[in-house]
Amino acid sequence: MSANLIHLLIEATGQTLYMVAISALLGTVFGLPLGTFLACSQKGELLSAPLVNKVLGLVVNATRSVPFIILVVAIIPFTRFIAGTSIGTTAAIVPLTIAAVPFIARLIENAIREVDGGLIEAARSMGATPMQIIRKVLIPEAAPSITLGLTLAVVSLIGYSAMVGAVGGEGLGDLGIRYGYQRFMPEVMLAVVVILIVLVQLVQSIGEWIAARVDKRAPKSRGQ
């Protein structure tokens, strides 16, 4: 493999990391409060608003039901409005974020629903407000599951970032299509696949390590 191709691989890896990092950050910023609200707004819950919960749930489900590659094409006008262009790394962040928000929201919702209801009742009996219960009980107790959920979301975004290469999103997917497929260079395709596998394994390992560190229920080894 030539030095030029190695340079292209390094550049494409950086573009993929940029897309995934920004979209994961934005997805978490919007998905965390959305998922928390979905978990706490059903009838009889802390923030009881069943009608709003149902409407938001329908919107989340509808967005998640759209195949990602179709979503990318369908929102091209919106992407162009936000990013000023519909192609390139920055433009790819728009559909990646839109796909990430409902996915992360559902992961957060499921993680919070796993928290023992007895802890909520105990906090209520001590006079804690709903927001205090959410901040000091639900989210800390659900932190390991939330971390693993976010890890899954980042892994999915790595896969999605490769897909946007098919529509001019740059990154490893774009490199694999342009060189590995269109120019019949299997060594480039192989290198792209290997890099993606390494990125996924790295993200998964880091996520599991963080989840273990924030898990209050996990037994601590001596000396820690």
mmCIF file of N, CA and C in Angstrom, residues 114-191:
data_model
loop_
_atom_site.group_PDB
_atom_site.id
_atom_site.type_symbol
_atom_site.label_atom_id
_atom_site.label_comp_id
_atom_site.label_asym_id
_atom_site.label_seq_id
_atom_site.Cartn_x
_atom_site.Cartn_y
_atom_site.Cartn_z
ATOM 1 N N GLU A 114 -35.187 0.650 34.739
ATOM 2 C CA GLU A 114 -34.637 -0.484 35.467
ATOM 3 C C GLU A 114 -34.328 -0.174 36.928
ATOM 4 N N VAL A 115 -34.339 1.119 37.293
ATOM 5 C CA VAL A 115 -34.024 1.509 38.670
ATOM 6 C C VAL A 115 -35.119 1.010 39.607
ATOM 7 N N ASP A 116 -34.727 0.487 40.733
ATOM 8 C CA ASP A 116 -35.662 -0.054 41.727
ATOM 9 C C ASP A 116 -36.647 1.028 42.184
ATOM 10 N N GLY A 117 -37.931 0.723 42.053
ATOM 11 C CA GLY A 117 -38.956 1.683 42.451
ATOM 12 C C GLY A 117 -38.916 2.010 43.930
ATOM 13 N N GLY A 118 -38.367 1.101 44.746
ATOM 14 C CA GLY A 118 -38.264 1.363 46.178
ATOM 15 C C GLY A 118 -37.394 2.562 46.483
ATOM 16 N N LEU A 119 -36.372 2.790 45.652
ATOM 17 C CA LEU A 119 -35.503 3.944 45.857
ATOM 18 C C LEU A 119 -36.269 5.244 45.609
ATOM 19 N N ILE A 120 -37.145 5.216 44.627
ATOM 20 C CA ILE A 120 -37.949 6.408 44.326
ATOM 21 C C ILE A 120 -38.906 6.702 45.479
ATOM 22 N N GLU A 121 -39.561 5.664 45.970
ATOM 23 C CA GLU A 121 -40.484 5.852 47.082
ATOM 24 C C GLU A 121 -39.769 6.345 48.325
ATOM 25 N N ALA A 122 -38.567 5.830 48.570
ATOM 26 C CA ALA A 122 -37.790 6.277 49.729
ATOM 27 C C ALA A 122 -37.439 7.751 49.611
ATOM 28 N N ALA A 123 -37.047 8.166 48.400
ATOM 29 C CA ALA A 123 -36.710 9.569 48.187
ATOM 30 C C ALA A 123 -37.939 10.454 48.336
ATOM 31 N N ARG A 124 -39.079 9.964 47.868
ATOM 32 C CA ARG A 124 -40.319 10.725 48.016
ATOM 33 C C ARG A 124 -40.681 10.898 49.482
ATOM 34 N N SER A 125 -40.520 9.842 50.241
ATOM 35 C CA SER A 125 -40.879 9.899 51.657
ATOM 36 C C SER A 125 -39.995 10.876 52.426
ATOM 37 N N MET A 126 -38.814 11.160 51.874
ATOM 38 C CA MET A 126 -37.903 12.109 52.522
ATOM 39 C C MET A 126 -38.146 13.538 52.035
ATOM 40 N N GLY A 127 -39.146 13.710 51.183
ATOM 41 C CA GLY A 127 -39.505 15.058 50.740
ATOM 42 C C GLY A 127 -38.775 15.550 49.512
ATOM 43 N N ALA A 128 -38.101 14.653 48.782
ATOM 44 C CA ALA A 128 -37.374 15.070 47.586
ATOM 45 C C ALA A 128 -38.352 15.455 46.476
ATOM 46 N N THR A 129 -38.019 16.478 45.729
ATOM 47 C CA THR A 129 -38.839 16.897 44.597
ATOM 48 C C THR A 129 -38.574 15.961 43.416
ATOM 49 N N PRO A 130 -39.466 15.944 42.419
ATOM 50 C CA PRO A 130 -39.236 15.095 41.247
ATOM 51 C C PRO A 130 -37.882 15.330 40.584
ATOM 52 N N MET A 131 -37.486 16.591 40.424
ATOM 53 C CA MET A 131 -36.199 16.869 39.781
ATOM 54 C C MET A 131 -35.034 16.393 40.631
ATOM 55 N N GLN A 132 -35.161 16.517 41.951
ATOM 56 C CA GLN A 132 -34.108 16.004 42.833
ATOM 57 C C GLN A 132 -34.006 14.486 42.735
ATOM 58 N N ILE A 133 -35.150 13.822 42.633
ATOM 59 C CA ILE A 133 -35.145 12.365 42.499
ATOM 60 C C ILE A 133 -34.480 11.956 41.187
ATOM 61 N N ILE A 134 -34.782 12.697 40.128
ATOM 62 C CA ILE A 134 -34.189 12.381 38.827
ATOM 63 C C ILE A 134 -32.685 12.584 38.853
ATOM 64 N N ARG A 135 -32.252 13.728 39.409
ATOM 65 C CA ARG A 135 -30.824 14.061 39.402
ATOM 66 C C ARG A 135 -30.021 13.224 40.381
ATOM 67 N N LYS A 136 -30.574 12.967 41.563
ATOM 68 C CA LYS A 136 -29.773 12.350 42.623
ATOM 69 C C LYS A 136 -30.055 10.869 42.843
ATOM 70 N N VAL A 137 -31.120 10.360 42.241
ATOM 71 C CA VAL A 137 -31.452 8.944 42.426
ATOM 72 C C VAL A 137 -31.457 8.202 41.095
ATOM 73 N N LEU A 138 -32.334 8.616 40.193
ATOM 74 C CA LEU A 138 -32.526 7.863 38.962
ATOM 75 C C LEU A 138 -31.276 7.815 38.085
ATOM 76 N N ILE A 139 -30.738 8.988 37.765
ATOM 77 C CA ILE A 139 -29.588 9.019 36.856
ATOM 78 C C ILE A 139 -28.350 8.366 37.479
ATOM 79 N N PRO A 140 -28.002 8.662 38.745
ATOM 80 C CA PRO A 140 -26.841 7.965 39.333
ATOM 81 C C PRO A 140 -27.024 6.452 39.397
ATOM 82 N N GLU A 141 -28.224 5.987 39.751
ATOM 83 C CA GLU A 141 -28.454 4.549 39.843
ATOM 84 C C GLU A 141 -28.440 3.886 38.462
ATOM 85 N N ALA A 142 -28.884 4.628 37.464
ATOM 86 C CA ALA A 142 -28.919 4.074 36.113
ATOM 87 C C ALA A 142 -27.624 4.310 35.345
ATOM 88 N N ALA A 143 -26.648 4.938 35.969
ATOM 89 C CA ALA A 143 -25.419 5.323 35.276
ATOM 90 C C ALA A 143 -24.722 4.166 34.552
ATOM 91 N N PRO A 144 -24.583 2.966 35.168
ATOM 92 C CA PRO A 144 -23.934 1.862 34.435
ATOM 93 C C PRO A 144 -24.691 1.481 33.169
ATOM 94 N N SER A 145 -26.010 1.365 33.274
ATOM 95 C CA SER A 145 -26.819 1.010 32.102
ATOM 96 C C SER A 145 -26.800 2.128 31.065
ATOM 97 N N ILE A 146 -26.806 3.377 31.531
ATOM 98 C CA ILE A 146 -26.730 4.503 30.610
ATOM 99 C C ILE A 146 -25.408 4.480 29.862
ATOM 100 N N THR A 147 -24.327 4.203 30.581
ATOM 101 C CA THR A 147 -23.006 4.144 29.948
ATOM 102 C C THR A 147 -22.945 3.062 28.887
ATOM 103 N N LEU A 148 -23.455 1.884 29.204
ATOM 104 C CA LEU A 148 -23.472 0.795 28.229
ATOM 105 C C LEU A 148 -24.375 1.139 27.045
ATOM 106 N N GLY A 149 -25.485 1.818 27.320
ATOM 107 C CA GLY A 149 -26.369 2.234 26.244
ATOM 108 C C GLY A 149 -25.696 3.238 25.314
ATOM 109 N N LEU A 150 -24.985 4.203 25.891
ATOM 110 C CA LEU A 150 -24.275 5.180 25.078
ATOM 111 C C LEU A 150 -23.158 4.518 24.283
ATOM 112 N N THR A 151 -22.538 3.504 24.879
ATOM 113 C CA THR A 151 -21.511 2.749 24.159
ATOM 114 C C THR A 151 -22.109 2.080 22.927
ATOM 115 N N LEU A 152 -23.272 1.465 23.106
ATOM 116 C CA LEU A 152 -23.969 0.849 21.983
ATOM 117 C C LEU A 152 -24.314 1.888 20.921
ATOM 118 N N ALA A 153 -24.729 3.072 21.364
ATOM 119 C CA ALA A 153 -25.078 4.137 20.418
ATOM 120 C C ALA A 153 -23.864 4.571 19.603
ATOM 121 N N VAL A 154 -22.719 4.713 20.258
ATOM 122 C CA VAL A 154 -21.499 5.116 19.549
ATOM 123 C C VAL A 154 -21.086 4.048 18.543
ATOM 124 N N VAL A 155 -21.190 2.791 18.932
ATOM 125 C CA VAL A 155 -20.869 1.692 18.014
ATOM 126 C C VAL A 155 -21.783 1.754 16.794
ATOM 127 N N SER A 156 -23.065 2.005 17.019
ATOM 128 C CA SER A 156 -24.010 2.126 15.905
ATOM 129 C C SER A 156 -23.666 3.319 15.021
ATOM 130 N N LEU A 157 -23.249 4.420 15.633
ATOM 131 C CA LEU A 157 -22.884 5.602 14.860
ATOM 132 C C LEU A 157 -21.657 5.351 13.997
ATOM 133 N N ILE A 158 -20.750 4.520 14.466
ATOM 134 C CA ILE A 158 -19.588 4.173 13.642
ATOM 135 C C ILE A 158 -20.057 3.471 12.370
ATOM 136 N N GLY A 159 -21.011 2.558 12.529
ATOM 137 C CA GLY A 159 -21.574 1.895 11.364
ATOM 138 C C GLY A 159 -22.324 2.855 10.461
ATOM 139 N N TYR A 160 -23.114 3.756 11.052
ATOM 140 C CA TYR A 160 -23.841 4.747 10.265
ATOM 141 C C TYR A 160 -22.882 5.680 9.522
ATOM 142 N N SER A 161 -21.776 6.039 10.177
ATOM 143 C CA SER A 161 -20.821 6.954 9.541
ATOM 144 C C SER A 161 -20.218 6.329 8.293
ATOM 145 N N ALA A 162 -20.096 5.007 8.291
ATOM 146 C CA ALA A 162 -19.608 4.337 7.081
ATOM 147 C C ALA A 162 -20.649 4.406 5.977
ATOM 148 N N MET A 163 -21.939 4.374 6.353
ATOM 149 C CA MET A 163 -23.014 4.434 5.354
ATOM 150 C C MET A 163 -23.086 5.790 4.663
ATOM 151 N N VAL A 164 -22.831 6.857 5.406
ATOM 152 C CA VAL A 164 -22.946 8.181 4.787
ATOM 153 C C VAL A 164 -21.880 8.386 3.720
ATOM 154 N N GLY A 165 -20.859 7.527 3.717
ATOM 155 C CA GLY A 165 -19.868 7.594 2.648
ATOM 156 C C GLY A 165 -20.476 7.343 1.290
ATOM 157 N N ALA A 166 -21.606 6.634 1.255
ATOM 158 C CA ALA A 166 -22.281 6.344 -0.018
ATOM 159 C C ALA A 166 -22.926 7.576 -0.622
ATOM 160 N N VAL A 167 -23.139 8.605 0.192
ATOM 161 C CA VAL A 167 -23.792 9.830 -0.306
ATOM 162 C C VAL A 167 -22.908 11.050 -0.057
ATOM 163 N N GLY A 168 -21.612 10.850 -0.138
ATOM 164 C CA GLY A 168 -20.682 11.976 -0.052
ATOM 165 C C GLY A 168 -20.370 12.445 1.342
ATOM 166 N N GLY A 169 -20.467 11.546 2.316
ATOM 167 C CA GLY A 169 -20.224 11.950 3.691
ATOM 168 C C GLY A 169 -18.782 11.897 4.128
ATOM 169 N N GLU A 170 -17.878 11.440 3.245
ATOM 170 C CA GLU A 170 -16.458 11.312 3.553
ATOM 171 C C GLU A 170 -16.239 10.272 4.660
ATOM 172 N N GLY A 171 -15.028 10.189 5.163
ATOM 173 C CA GLY A 171 -14.729 9.201 6.196
ATOM 174 C C GLY A 171 -14.345 7.854 5.614
ATOM 175 N N LEU A 172 -14.281 6.843 6.474
ATOM 176 C CA LEU A 172 -13.838 5.521 6.065
ATOM 177 C C LEU A 172 -14.781 4.876 5.057
ATOM 178 N N GLY A 173 -16.084 5.077 5.219
ATOM 179 C CA GLY A 173 -17.033 4.501 4.277
ATOM 180 C C GLY A 173 -16.828 5.039 2.871
ATOM 181 N N ASP A 174 -16.628 6.333 2.762
ATOM 182 C CA ASP A 174 -16.384 6.965 1.472
ATOM 183 C C ASP A 174 -15.107 6.437 0.844
ATOM 184 N N LEU A 175 -14.071 6.288 1.640
ATOM 185 C CA LEU A 175 -12.791 5.780 1.135
ATOM 186 C C LEU A 175 -12.934 4.344 0.650
ATOM 187 N N GLY A 176 -13.646 3.537 1.427
ATOM 188 C CA GLY A 176 -13.843 2.146 1.035
ATOM 189 C C GLY A 176 -14.612 2.022 -0.267
ATOM 190 N N ILE A 177 -15.615 2.875 -0.468
ATOM 191 C CA ILE A 177 -16.415 2.821 -1.698
ATOM 192 C C ILE A 177 -15.612 3.333 -2.894
ATOM 193 N N ARG A 178 -14.962 4.483 -2.735
ATOM 194 C CA ARG A 178 -14.269 5.096 -3.867
ATOM 195 C C ARG A 178 -13.041 4.306 -4.312
ATOM 196 N N TYR A 179 -12.274 3.805 -3.341
ATOM 197 C CA TYR A 179 -11.051 3.097 -3.686
ATOM 198 C C TYR A 179 -11.224 1.577 -3.642
ATOM 199 N N GLY A 180 -11.822 1.085 -2.553
ATOM 200 C CA GLY A 180 -11.942 -0.360 -2.410
ATOM 201 C C GLY A 180 -12.886 -0.987 -3.409
ATOM 202 N N TYR A 181 -14.018 -0.304 -3.696
ATOM 203 C CA TYR A 181 -15.033 -0.869 -4.587
ATOM 204 C C TYR A 181 -14.925 -0.338 -6.012
ATOM 205 N N GLN A 182 -14.974 0.981 -6.178
ATOM 206 C CA GLN A 182 -15.009 1.547 -7.520
ATOM 207 C C GLN A 182 -13.689 1.408 -8.267
ATOM 208 N N ARG A 183 -12.574 1.406 -7.540
ATOM 209 C CA ARG A 183 -11.265 1.289 -8.197
ATOM 210 C C ARG A 183 -10.669 -0.117 -8.039
ATOM 211 N N PHE A 184 -11.475 -1.035 -7.535
ATOM 212 C CA PHE A 184 -11.058 -2.443 -7.413
ATOM 213 C C PHE A 184 -9.730 -2.582 -6.651
ATOM 214 N N MET A 185 -9.695 -2.006 -5.440
ATOM 215 C CA MET A 185 -8.514 -2.101 -4.589
ATOM 216 C C MET A 185 -8.920 -2.787 -3.291
ATOM 217 N N PRO A 186 -8.943 -4.119 -3.292
ATOM 218 C CA PRO A 186 -9.406 -4.858 -2.110
ATOM 219 C C PRO A 186 -8.581 -4.602 -0.858
ATOM 220 N N GLU A 187 -7.310 -4.245 -1.029
ATOM 221 C CA GLU A 187 -6.482 -3.984 0.144
ATOM 222 C C GLU A 187 -6.976 -2.753 0.903
ATOM 223 N N VAL A 188 -7.524 -1.776 0.179
ATOM 224 C CA VAL A 188 -8.079 -0.591 0.834
ATOM 225 C C VAL A 188 -9.356 -0.961 1.578
ATOM 226 N N MET A 189 -10.208 -1.752 0.931
ATOM 227 C CA MET A 189 -11.429 -2.197 1.587
ATOM 228 C C MET A 189 -11.112 -2.985 2.850
ATOM 229 N N LEU A 190 -10.119 -3.862 2.764
ATOM 230 C CA LEU A 190 -9.721 -4.653 3.929
ATOM 231 C C LEU A 190 -9.213 -3.753 5.051
ATOM 232 N N ALA A 191 -8.405 -2.760 4.686
ATOM 233 C CA ALA A 191 -7.867 -1.838 5.696
ATOM 234 C C ALA A 191 -8.985 -1.067 6.367
#
